[in-house]
Amino acid sequence: MDEHEQACDQQPGLSRRTMVAGTGLLAVVAAAAACSNAQSPAPAPAPQAPPPAGPPAQAAAGQRLGSAGAIPVGGGTVFPDKKVVVTQPTPGSYQAFSAICTHEGCTVNKVVDGTIDCPCHGSKFAITNGAPVHGPATRPLSSRQVKVEGDSIVLA
Ligand code: FES
């Protein structure tokens, strides 16, 4: 038991006469105040800052994604590190979309049978325009702009 606890335990035993007559009156009052402070509830924790809002960071314009020749006709390629998916619905016609699923934000992971597929809950998006063709997602993938430079697909 430390000194503070001893002082608090002794306080109820102090007679009124002792408290009033002694020169230590101020000390007793101070001790009582200290005890009452010790018994007060702990302060509430400081509120935490909310998580940052807004869409996840996307690759910047001008970044090379890969070889245009590697994008299959009638299919596409996911660039997960750039959060972009590039499709080629018809020869020489490239489309690009955000690879972030509009359902709950997973990254789509493959392009199969004309759709861009999300592994989390099964949403599928059309390679032609990013529109949802199978839920639970109800909103299309965001469009991205790409261009062909030489044999490279580059974010515009
Ligand atoms: Fe893609 Fe749910 S996050 S289907």
PDB file of C-alpha atoms and ligand atoms in Angstrom:
ATOM      1  CA  MET A   1       0.000   0.000   0.000  1.00  0.00           C
ATOM      2  CA  ASP A   2       1.513   3.356  -0.955  1.00  0.00           C
ATOM      3  CA  GLU A   3       1.286   6.626   0.968  1.00  0.00           C
ATOM      4  CA  HIS A   4      -1.674   7.848  -1.030  1.00  0.00           C
ATOM      5  CA  GLU A   5      -3.712   4.739  -0.286  1.00  0.00           C
ATOM      6  CA  GLN A   6      -2.791   4.919   3.410  1.00  0.00           C
ATOM      7  CA  ALA A   7      -3.949   8.533   3.607  1.00  0.00           C
ATOM      8  CA  CYS A   8      -7.234   7.650   1.977  1.00  0.00           C
ATOM      9  CA  ASP A   9      -7.814   4.701   4.272  1.00  0.00           C
ATOM     10  CA  GLN A  10      -7.053   6.802   7.329  1.00  0.00           C
ATOM     11  CA  GLN A  11      -9.328   9.652   6.377  1.00  0.00           C
ATOM     12  CA  PRO A  12     -12.625   8.116   7.605  1.00  0.00           C
ATOM     13  CA  GLY A  13     -10.981   7.558  11.029  1.00  0.00           C
ATOM     14  CA  LEU A  14     -10.118  11.222  11.507  1.00  0.00           C
ATOM     15  CA  SER A  15     -12.258  12.910  14.146  1.00  0.00           C
ATOM     16  CA  ARG A  16     -13.942  16.176  13.355  1.00  0.00           C
ATOM     17  CA  ARG A  17     -11.928  17.770  16.172  1.00  0.00           C
ATOM     18  CA  THR A  18      -8.661  16.617  14.679  1.00  0.00           C
ATOM     19  CA  MET A  19      -9.607  17.911  11.272  1.00  0.00           C
ATOM     20  CA  VAL A  20     -10.681  21.324  12.538  1.00  0.00           C
ATOM     21  CA  ALA A  21      -8.053  21.902  15.236  1.00  0.00           C
ATOM     22  CA  GLY A  22      -4.955  20.792  13.483  1.00  0.00           C
ATOM     23  CA  THR A  23      -2.696  22.912  11.460  1.00  0.00           C
ATOM     24  CA  GLY A  24      -2.804  20.149   8.917  1.00  0.00           C
ATOM     25  CA  LEU A  25      -6.352  21.064   7.917  1.00  0.00           C
ATOM     26  CA  LEU A  26      -5.253  22.071   4.477  1.00  0.00           C
ATOM     27  CA  ALA A  27      -3.313  18.849   4.109  1.00  0.00           C
ATOM     28  CA  VAL A  28      -6.401  16.813   5.032  1.00  0.00           C
ATOM     29  CA  VAL A  29      -8.530  18.750   2.562  1.00  0.00           C
ATOM     30  CA  ALA A  30      -5.888  18.229  -0.092  1.00  0.00           C
ATOM     31  CA  ALA A  31      -5.736  14.519   0.714  1.00  0.00           C
ATOM     32  CA  ALA A  32      -9.531  14.245   0.473  1.00  0.00           C
ATOM     33  CA  ALA A  33      -9.452  15.985  -2.874  1.00  0.00           C
ATOM     34  CA  ALA A  34      -6.738  13.645  -4.055  1.00  0.00           C
ATOM     35  CA  CYS A  35      -8.787  10.638  -2.948  1.00  0.00           C
ATOM     36  CA  SER A  36     -11.867  11.847  -4.724  1.00  0.00           C
ATOM     37  CA  ASN A  37      -9.796  12.408  -7.854  1.00  0.00           C
ATOM     38  CA  ALA A  38      -8.367   8.908  -7.586  1.00  0.00           C
ATOM     39  CA  GLN A  39     -11.869   7.448  -7.529  1.00  0.00           C
ATOM     40  CA  SER A  40     -13.167   9.419 -10.501  1.00  0.00           C
ATOM     41  CA  PRO A  41     -13.743   7.362 -13.650  1.00  0.00           C
ATOM     42  CA  ALA A  42     -10.982   7.156 -16.186  1.00  0.00           C
ATOM     43  CA  PRO A  43     -11.272   9.705 -18.960  1.00  0.00           C
ATOM     44  CA  ALA A  44     -12.881   8.476 -22.133  1.00  0.00           C
ATOM     45  CA  PRO A  45     -10.406   7.570 -24.849  1.00  0.00           C
ATOM     46  CA  ALA A  46      -9.841  10.228 -27.458  1.00  0.00           C
ATOM     47  CA  PRO A  47     -11.928   9.655 -30.575  1.00  0.00           C
ATOM     48  CA  GLN A  48      -9.973   8.206 -33.458  1.00  0.00           C
ATOM     49  CA  ALA A  49      -9.819   9.855 -36.818  1.00  0.00           C
ATOM     50  CA  PRO A  50     -12.182   8.271 -39.361  1.00  0.00           C
ATOM     51  CA  PRO A  51     -10.618   6.255 -42.165  1.00  0.00           C
ATOM     52  CA  PRO A  52      -9.850   8.262 -45.284  1.00  0.00           C
ATOM     53  CA  ALA A  53     -12.790   8.545 -47.643  1.00  0.00           C
ATOM     54  CA  GLY A  54     -12.825   8.381 -51.389  1.00  0.00           C
ATOM     55  CA  PRO A  55     -11.798   5.911 -54.045  1.00  0.00           C
ATOM     56  CA  PRO A  56      -8.589   3.934 -53.756  1.00  0.00           C
ATOM     57  CA  ALA A  57      -5.507   5.345 -55.414  1.00  0.00           C
ATOM     58  CA  GLN A  58      -5.224   4.611 -59.128  1.00  0.00           C
ATOM     59  CA  ALA A  59      -2.270   4.383 -61.426  1.00  0.00           C
ATOM     60  CA  ALA A  60      -1.346   7.704 -62.984  1.00  0.00           C
ATOM     61  CA  ALA A  61      -1.655   8.699 -66.614  1.00  0.00           C
ATOM     62  CA  GLY A  62       1.346   7.864 -68.730  1.00  0.00           C
ATOM     63  CA  GLN A  63       2.120   4.606 -66.977  1.00  0.00           C
ATOM     64  CA  ARG A  64       2.821   1.649 -69.233  1.00  0.00           C
ATOM     65  CA  LEU A  65       0.584  -1.293 -68.393  1.00  0.00           C
ATOM     66  CA  GLY A  66       1.959  -3.929 -70.709  1.00  0.00           C
ATOM     67  CA  SER A  67       2.165  -5.160 -74.248  1.00  0.00           C
ATOM     68  CA  ALA A  68      -0.901  -4.487 -76.388  1.00  0.00           C
ATOM     69  CA  GLY A  69      -0.259  -7.788 -78.155  1.00  0.00           C
ATOM     70  CA  ALA A  70      -0.653  -9.616 -74.838  1.00  0.00           C
ATOM     71  CA  ILE A  71      -4.260  -8.476 -74.389  1.00  0.00           C
ATOM     72  CA  PRO A  72      -6.372 -11.311 -75.816  1.00  0.00           C
ATOM     73  CA  VAL A  73      -9.032 -10.464 -78.404  1.00  0.00           C
ATOM     74  CA  GLY A  74     -12.435 -11.145 -76.850  1.00  0.00           C
ATOM     75  CA  GLY A  75     -10.853 -11.096 -73.399  1.00  0.00           C
ATOM     76  CA  GLY A  76      -8.629  -8.960 -71.287  1.00  0.00           C
ATOM     77  CA  THR A  77      -5.864  -8.691 -68.744  1.00  0.00           C
ATOM     78  CA  VAL A  78      -6.012  -7.567 -65.131  1.00  0.00           C
ATOM     79  CA  PHE A  79      -3.139  -5.431 -63.892  1.00  0.00           C
ATOM     80  CA  PRO A  80      -3.707  -5.819 -60.153  1.00  0.00           C
ATOM     81  CA  ASP A  81      -0.760  -3.669 -59.102  1.00  0.00           C
ATOM     82  CA  LYS A  82      -2.150  -0.780 -61.170  1.00  0.00           C
ATOM     83  CA  LYS A  83      -5.790  -1.557 -60.264  1.00  0.00           C
ATOM     84  CA  VAL A  84      -6.690  -1.544 -63.952  1.00  0.00           C
ATOM     85  CA  VAL A  85      -8.171  -4.119 -66.297  1.00  0.00           C
ATOM     86  CA  VAL A  86      -7.734  -3.753 -70.049  1.00  0.00           C
ATOM     87  CA  THR A  87      -9.960  -5.602 -72.497  1.00  0.00           C
ATOM     88  CA  GLN A  88      -9.958  -6.022 -76.258  1.00  0.00           C
ATOM     89  CA  PRO A  89     -13.543  -6.861 -77.228  1.00  0.00           C
ATOM     90  CA  THR A  90     -12.722  -6.661 -80.922  1.00  0.00           C
ATOM     91  CA  PRO A  91      -9.332  -6.639 -82.658  1.00  0.00           C
ATOM     92  CA  GLY A  92      -7.533  -3.358 -82.090  1.00  0.00           C
ATOM     93  CA  SER A  93     -10.275  -1.894 -79.864  1.00  0.00           C
ATOM     94  CA  TYR A  94      -9.105  -1.561 -76.291  1.00  0.00           C
ATOM     95  CA  GLN A  95     -11.215  -0.694 -73.266  1.00  0.00           C
ATOM     96  CA  ALA A  96      -9.975  -0.084 -69.761  1.00  0.00           C
ATOM     97  CA  PHE A  97     -11.697  -0.064 -66.400  1.00  0.00           C
ATOM     98  CA  SER A  98     -10.871   0.255 -62.773  1.00  0.00           C
ATOM     99  CA  ALA A  99     -10.143  -3.188 -61.364  1.00  0.00           C
ATOM    100  CA  ILE A 100     -11.940  -2.257 -58.131  1.00  0.00           C
ATOM    101  CA  CYS A 101     -15.250  -4.072 -57.897  1.00  0.00           C
ATOM    102  CA  THR A 102     -18.173  -1.741 -57.339  1.00  0.00           C
ATOM    103  CA  HIS A 103     -19.792  -4.153 -54.909  1.00  0.00           C
ATOM    104  CA  GLU A 104     -17.437  -4.003 -51.915  1.00  0.00           C
ATOM    105  CA  GLY A 105     -14.086  -3.020 -53.358  1.00  0.00           C
ATOM    106  CA  CYS A 106     -12.271  -6.277 -54.048  1.00  0.00           C
ATOM    107  CA  THR A 107      -9.889  -6.339 -56.982  1.00  0.00           C
ATOM    108  CA  VAL A 108     -11.231  -8.252 -59.967  1.00  0.00           C
ATOM    109  CA  ASN A 109      -8.894 -11.102 -60.803  1.00  0.00           C
ATOM    110  CA  LYS A 110      -9.697 -12.586 -64.201  1.00  0.00           C
ATOM    111  CA  VAL A 111     -11.341 -12.086 -67.578  1.00  0.00           C
ATOM    112  CA  VAL A 112     -13.180 -15.170 -68.791  1.00  0.00           C
ATOM    113  CA  ASP A 113     -15.929 -15.786 -71.347  1.00  0.00           C
ATOM    114  CA  GLY A 114     -16.526 -12.110 -72.046  1.00  0.00           C
ATOM    115  CA  THR A 115     -16.702 -10.967 -68.444  1.00  0.00           C
ATOM    116  CA  ILE A 116     -14.405  -9.387 -65.885  1.00  0.00           C
ATOM    117  CA  ASP A 117     -14.850 -11.425 -62.728  1.00  0.00           C
ATOM    118  CA  CYS A 118     -14.607 -10.566 -59.058  1.00  0.00           C
ATOM    119  CA  PRO A 119     -13.451 -13.391 -56.775  1.00  0.00           C
ATOM    120  CA  CYS A 120     -15.137 -12.112 -53.633  1.00  0.00           C
ATOM    121  CA  HIS A 121     -18.865 -12.548 -54.245  1.00  0.00           C
ATOM    122  CA  GLY A 122     -19.103 -13.515 -57.889  1.00  0.00           C
ATOM    123  CA  SER A 123     -19.881 -10.263 -59.660  1.00  0.00           C
ATOM    124  CA  LYS A 124     -19.184 -10.216 -63.390  1.00  0.00           C
ATOM    125  CA  PHE A 125     -18.790  -7.192 -65.641  1.00  0.00           C
ATOM    126  CA  ALA A 126     -18.998  -6.956 -69.432  1.00  0.00           C
ATOM    127  CA  ILE A 127     -15.664  -6.547 -71.209  1.00  0.00           C
ATOM    128  CA  THR A 128     -17.275  -4.114 -73.650  1.00  0.00           C
ATOM    129  CA  ASN A 129     -18.410  -1.432 -71.199  1.00  0.00           C
ATOM    130  CA  GLY A 130     -17.828  -2.634 -67.610  1.00  0.00           C
ATOM    131  CA  ALA A 131     -21.549  -3.004 -66.925  1.00  0.00           C
ATOM    132  CA  PRO A 132     -22.540  -5.591 -64.335  1.00  0.00           C
ATOM    133  CA  VAL A 133     -23.958  -8.739 -65.940  1.00  0.00           C
ATOM    134  CA  HIS A 134     -24.024 -10.785 -62.734  1.00  0.00           C
ATOM    135  CA  GLY A 135     -24.510  -9.480 -59.206  1.00  0.00           C
ATOM    136  CA  PRO A 136     -24.292  -8.681 -56.458  1.00  0.00           C
ATOM    137  CA  ALA A 137     -22.650  -5.593 -57.989  1.00  0.00           C
ATOM    138  CA  THR A 138     -25.183  -3.238 -59.550  1.00  0.00           C
ATOM    139  CA  ARG A 139     -22.907  -0.445 -60.789  1.00  0.00           C
ATOM    140  CA  PRO A 140     -20.439  -0.613 -63.691  1.00  0.00           C
ATOM    141  CA  LEU A 141     -16.695  -0.582 -63.274  1.00  0.00           C
ATOM    142  CA  SER A 142     -15.290   2.920 -63.649  1.00  0.00           C
ATOM    143  CA  SER A 143     -13.859   3.636 -67.065  1.00  0.00           C
ATOM    144  CA  ARG A 144     -10.175   4.361 -67.537  1.00  0.00           C
ATOM    145  CA  GLN A 145      -8.577   5.772 -70.654  1.00  0.00           C
ATOM    146  CA  VAL A 146      -5.755   3.951 -72.383  1.00  0.00           C
ATOM    147  CA  LYS A 147      -3.859   4.402 -75.616  1.00  0.00           C
ATOM    148  CA  VAL A 148      -1.514   2.301 -77.649  1.00  0.00           C
ATOM    149  CA  GLU A 149       2.051   3.589 -77.993  1.00  0.00           C
ATOM    150  CA  GLY A 150       4.077   1.275 -80.195  1.00  0.00           C
ATOM    151  CA  ASP A 151       3.173  -2.101 -78.798  1.00  0.00           C
ATOM    152  CA  SER A 152       2.440  -0.795 -75.324  1.00  0.00           C
ATOM    153  CA  ILE A 153      -0.837  -0.082 -73.569  1.00  0.00           C
ATOM    154  CA  VAL A 154      -0.404   3.145 -71.669  1.00  0.00           C
ATOM    155  CA  LEU A 155      -2.784   4.927 -69.293  1.00  0.00           C
ATOM    156  CA  ALA A 156      -3.999   8.126 -70.920  1.00  0.00           C
TER     157      ALA A 156
HETATM  158 FE1  FES B   1     -16.777  -7.936 -55.884  1.00  0.00          FE
HETATM  159 FE2  FES B   1     -18.400  -8.388 -53.831  1.00  0.00          FE
HETATM  160  S1  FES B   1     -16.585  -7.183 -53.871  1.00  0.00           S
HETATM  161  S2  FES B   1     -18.533  -9.156 -55.824  1.00  0.00           S
END
